[in-house]
Short mmCIF file of C-alpha atoms in Angstrom, two decimals:
data_model
loop_
_atom_site.label_atom_id
_atom_site.label_comp_id
_atom_site.label_asym_id
_atom_site.label_seq_id
_atom_site.Cartn_x
_atom_site.Cartn_y
_atom_site.Cartn_z
CA MET A 1 -175.38 -83.71 -146.59
CA GLU A 2 -173.28 -85.85 -144.30
CA ASP A 3 -169.95 -86.79 -145.84
CA MET A 4 -168.82 -90.20 -147.00
CA THR A 5 -166.25 -91.42 -144.45
CA MET A 6 -163.63 -94.13 -144.11
CA LYS A 7 -164.22 -96.75 -141.41
CA ASP A 8 -162.00 -99.80 -140.86
CA GLY A 9 -160.34 -99.11 -144.20
CA ARG A 10 -163.67 -99.19 -146.03
CA LEU A 11 -165.68 -96.36 -147.53
CA ARG A 12 -168.85 -95.76 -145.52
CA ILE A 13 -171.63 -93.95 -147.32
CA SER A 14 -173.91 -91.93 -145.05
CA ASP A 15 -177.67 -92.42 -145.00
CA ASP A 16 -178.10 -88.99 -146.62
CA TRP A 17 -176.08 -90.09 -149.64
CA ILE A 18 -177.91 -93.41 -149.90
CA VAL A 19 -181.29 -91.68 -149.87
CA ALA A 20 -180.17 -88.98 -152.30
CA LEU A 21 -178.62 -91.36 -154.84
CA LEU A 22 -181.49 -93.87 -154.81
CA ALA A 23 -184.13 -91.15 -155.07
CA LEU A 24 -182.26 -89.38 -157.86
CA LEU A 25 -181.87 -92.60 -159.88
CA LEU A 26 -185.55 -93.42 -159.37
CA TYR A 27 -186.81 -90.01 -160.46
CA LEU A 28 -184.44 -89.68 -163.41
CA GLY A 29 -185.30 -93.20 -164.54
CA VAL A 30 -189.04 -92.61 -164.40
CA GLY A 31 -188.62 -89.21 -166.05
CA ALA A 32 -186.55 -90.64 -168.90
CA TRP A 33 -189.13 -93.38 -169.46
CA LEU A 34 -192.01 -90.89 -169.55
CA ILE A 35 -190.17 -88.75 -172.08
CA SER A 36 -189.41 -91.83 -174.21
CA GLN A 37 -193.20 -92.31 -174.32
CA ASN A 38 -193.63 -88.64 -175.30
CA ILE A 39 -195.32 -87.86 -171.99
CA ILE A 40 -194.26 -84.31 -171.17
CA PHE A 41 -195.74 -82.33 -168.29
CA PRO A 42 -197.05 -78.91 -169.50
CA ASP A 43 -195.76 -77.10 -166.40
CA SER A 44 -192.27 -78.42 -167.05
CA MET A 45 -192.35 -77.45 -170.72
CA SER A 46 -193.53 -73.93 -169.88
CA ARG A 47 -190.82 -73.31 -167.32
CA VAL A 48 -188.08 -74.82 -169.46
CA ALA A 49 -189.27 -72.69 -172.38
CA ASN A 50 -189.03 -69.55 -170.27
CA GLY A 51 -185.47 -70.46 -169.32
CA TYR A 52 -184.68 -71.18 -172.97
CA TYR A 53 -185.89 -67.74 -174.04
CA VAL A 54 -183.45 -66.11 -171.62
CA VAL A 55 -180.40 -67.48 -173.44
CA PHE A 56 -181.55 -68.44 -176.94
CA SER A 57 -184.29 -66.02 -177.94
CA ARG A 58 -183.83 -63.41 -180.66
CA ASP A 59 -183.24 -60.87 -177.87
CA PRO A 60 -181.62 -62.80 -174.98
CA HIS A 61 -182.24 -61.10 -171.65
CA LEU A 62 -183.27 -62.15 -168.14
CA ALA A 63 -186.67 -60.46 -168.36
CA ALA A 64 -187.58 -62.94 -171.11
CA ILE A 65 -188.34 -65.35 -168.30
CA GLY A 66 -191.66 -63.51 -167.99
CA SER A 67 -193.88 -62.81 -165.00
CA VAL A 68 -196.60 -65.46 -165.37
CA TRP A 69 -194.60 -68.24 -163.71
CA ASN A 70 -192.47 -67.86 -160.60
CA PRO A 71 -188.87 -67.63 -161.82
CA LEU A 72 -186.79 -70.06 -159.75
CA PRO A 73 -187.58 -73.32 -161.64
CA SER A 74 -186.77 -71.63 -164.96
CA LEU A 75 -183.58 -70.08 -163.58
CA ALA A 76 -182.47 -73.48 -162.27
CA ALA A 77 -182.89 -75.02 -165.73
CA ILE A 78 -180.78 -72.41 -167.55
CA PRO A 79 -177.34 -73.98 -166.81
CA LEU A 80 -178.58 -77.25 -168.30
CA LEU A 81 -180.17 -75.49 -171.27
CA LEU A 82 -176.79 -74.04 -172.20
CA LEU A 83 -175.97 -77.62 -173.26
CA SER A 84 -179.12 -78.00 -175.39
CA PRO A 85 -177.32 -77.31 -178.71
CA LEU A 86 -175.29 -80.46 -177.95
CA ILE A 87 -178.10 -82.38 -176.21
CA PRO A 88 -181.35 -81.20 -177.86
CA VAL A 89 -183.60 -83.35 -175.64
CA LEU A 90 -182.84 -80.98 -172.74
CA ALA A 91 -184.99 -78.34 -174.43
CA SER A 92 -187.10 -80.18 -177.02
CA LYS A 93 -188.46 -82.69 -174.49
CA ALA A 94 -188.04 -80.43 -171.43
CA PHE A 95 -185.60 -82.96 -169.92
CA ALA A 96 -183.73 -80.08 -168.28
CA GLY A 97 -186.82 -79.56 -166.14
CA VAL A 98 -186.91 -83.26 -165.27
CA ILE A 99 -183.29 -83.16 -164.11
CA VAL A 100 -184.00 -80.12 -161.92
CA SER A 101 -187.12 -81.67 -160.37
CA ALA A 102 -185.34 -85.01 -159.83
CA ILE A 103 -182.52 -83.28 -157.96
CA CYS A 104 -185.04 -81.34 -155.88
CA GLY A 105 -186.94 -84.55 -155.17
CA ALA A 106 -183.75 -86.23 -153.96
CA VAL A 107 -182.92 -83.25 -151.72
CA ALA A 108 -186.47 -83.31 -150.36
CA MET A 109 -186.12 -86.96 -149.38
CA VAL A 110 -182.85 -86.25 -147.56
CA LEU A 111 -184.52 -83.43 -145.64
CA ALA A 112 -187.52 -85.63 -144.87
CA ARG A 113 -185.23 -88.31 -143.40
CA ARG A 114 -183.45 -85.70 -141.28
CA LEU A 115 -186.80 -84.43 -140.02
CA LEU A 116 -187.80 -87.97 -139.02
CA VAL A 117 -184.50 -88.40 -137.18
CA LEU A 118 -185.10 -85.08 -135.40
CA PHE A 119 -188.43 -86.45 -134.15
CA GLY A 120 -186.68 -89.52 -132.76
CA VAL A 121 -187.46 -92.08 -135.46
CA GLY A 122 -184.87 -94.85 -135.58
CA ARG A 123 -182.46 -95.33 -138.49
CA GLY A 124 -184.20 -98.32 -140.07
CA ALA A 125 -187.71 -96.95 -139.63
CA GLY A 126 -186.57 -93.56 -140.92
CA LEU A 127 -185.17 -95.07 -144.11
CA VAL A 128 -188.32 -97.14 -144.66
CA LEU A 129 -190.64 -94.17 -144.13
CA THR A 130 -188.49 -92.02 -146.40
CA GLY A 131 -188.69 -94.72 -149.07
CA VAL A 132 -192.47 -94.87 -148.76
CA LEU A 133 -192.62 -91.09 -149.09
CA ALA A 134 -190.31 -91.15 -152.13
CA ILE A 135 -192.64 -93.46 -154.07
CA GLN A 136 -195.85 -91.73 -153.03
CA PRO A 137 -197.51 -91.17 -156.45
CA LEU A 138 -197.85 -87.38 -156.30
CA ILE A 139 -194.29 -86.91 -155.08
CA LEU A 140 -192.94 -89.42 -157.59
CA LEU A 141 -194.72 -87.77 -160.51
CA SER A 142 -193.75 -84.23 -159.54
CA ALA A 143 -190.10 -85.23 -159.18
CA ALA A 144 -190.03 -87.23 -162.43
CA THR A 145 -191.92 -84.85 -164.70
CA GLY A 146 -190.22 -81.51 -164.09
CA ALA A 147 -193.15 -80.16 -162.10
CA SER A 148 -192.41 -77.20 -159.81
CA GLU A 149 -194.04 -78.94 -156.83
CA SER A 150 -190.85 -80.94 -156.35
CA MET A 151 -188.77 -77.80 -155.82
CA LEU A 152 -191.47 -76.35 -153.57
CA LEU A 153 -191.41 -79.50 -151.44
CA ALA A 154 -187.62 -79.31 -151.09
CA VAL A 155 -187.49 -75.68 -149.92
CA ALA A 156 -190.58 -76.13 -147.73
CA LEU A 157 -188.97 -79.10 -145.97
CA TYR A 158 -185.77 -77.07 -145.55
CA ALA A 159 -187.79 -74.34 -143.82
CA THR A 160 -189.70 -76.91 -141.76
CA LEU A 161 -186.53 -78.65 -140.60
CA ASN A 162 -184.97 -75.41 -139.42
CA LEU A 163 -188.21 -74.16 -137.86
CA THR A 164 -188.41 -77.39 -135.85
CA ARG A 165 -184.81 -76.96 -134.72
CA TRP A 166 -185.54 -73.37 -133.70
CA LEU A 167 -188.50 -74.52 -131.60
CA ARG A 168 -186.22 -77.01 -129.87
CA GLU A 169 -182.99 -75.02 -129.59
CA ASP A 170 -184.16 -71.38 -129.56
CA ASP A 171 -181.27 -70.51 -131.88
CA PRO A 172 -182.08 -67.30 -133.84
CA TRP A 173 -179.78 -68.41 -136.67
CA ARG A 174 -182.32 -71.13 -137.47
CA LEU A 175 -184.86 -68.44 -138.26
CA VAL A 176 -182.49 -67.07 -140.90
CA HIS A 177 -182.62 -70.47 -142.60
CA VAL A 178 -186.41 -70.54 -142.21
CA GLY A 179 -186.72 -67.14 -143.89
CA THR A 180 -184.38 -68.20 -146.68
CA GLY A 181 -186.36 -71.37 -147.32
CA LEU A 182 -189.70 -69.55 -147.37
CA GLY A 183 -188.30 -66.80 -149.59
CA LEU A 184 -187.14 -69.42 -152.09
CA ALA A 185 -190.52 -71.14 -151.82
CA TYR A 186 -192.26 -67.95 -152.96
CA LEU A 187 -189.92 -67.82 -155.96
CA VAL A 188 -191.16 -71.30 -156.86
CA ARG A 189 -194.94 -71.07 -156.40
CA HIS A 190 -197.40 -68.49 -155.09
CA GLU A 191 -198.93 -71.05 -152.72
CA ALA A 192 -195.95 -70.45 -150.44
CA VAL A 193 -197.69 -67.28 -149.19
CA ALA A 194 -199.88 -69.44 -146.90
CA ALA A 195 -196.80 -71.11 -145.38
CA VAL A 196 -195.11 -67.74 -144.90
CA ALA A 197 -198.14 -66.30 -143.12
CA ALA A 198 -198.52 -69.35 -140.86
CA THR A 199 -194.82 -69.29 -139.96
CA VAL A 200 -194.88 -65.60 -139.09
CA VAL A 201 -197.84 -66.14 -136.75
CA LEU A 202 -196.18 -69.17 -135.14
CA VAL A 203 -192.88 -67.39 -134.55
CA LEU A 204 -194.62 -64.32 -133.10
CA VAL A 205 -196.77 -66.42 -130.74
CA VAL A 206 -193.86 -68.60 -129.58
CA SER A 207 -191.55 -65.60 -129.12
CA TRP A 208 -194.18 -63.73 -127.11
CA TRP A 209 -194.96 -66.80 -125.00
#
């Protein structure tokens, strides 16, 4: 993200930070409220449980994460789960998953704003459109409930942003970022295979053309 800078002796917070902080507060707030109402998303509980087994099962080992669910959301929750003996709600209510999805949702909104800027959308309009996207019900719920779709959206937008820059700049290094984003997407959900296939075809066609 763009850094916070000093201007005229005052601290100027970049648009990236504004979007990230507001989105994170929104998603964490909604997630905390849902948990206070005992509304826990099954996908989040499953992935948090798999991460919990890695460090707190009778036989702690990485393979305890299992092979049913893609591993990245569970791996991302493990650092938070290490604190669960002190903060039980991280595991018992799957709040570790909510924190992970909220962070991913905030990152996704930053990337969405950057993509809008890349397409020539003005600053004000870009912030408004990003805000509308942030409160879109499906995005809001996935980011506030610990659902893996939030992480998938973040890495997919990362790949999309760099693919768009490659199409404009013809910089091969952008394709490295695209491949990294799509690789991470597959570690989040199997649906990423469709995006990988479409990207490969697009890059081949554009390169040949």
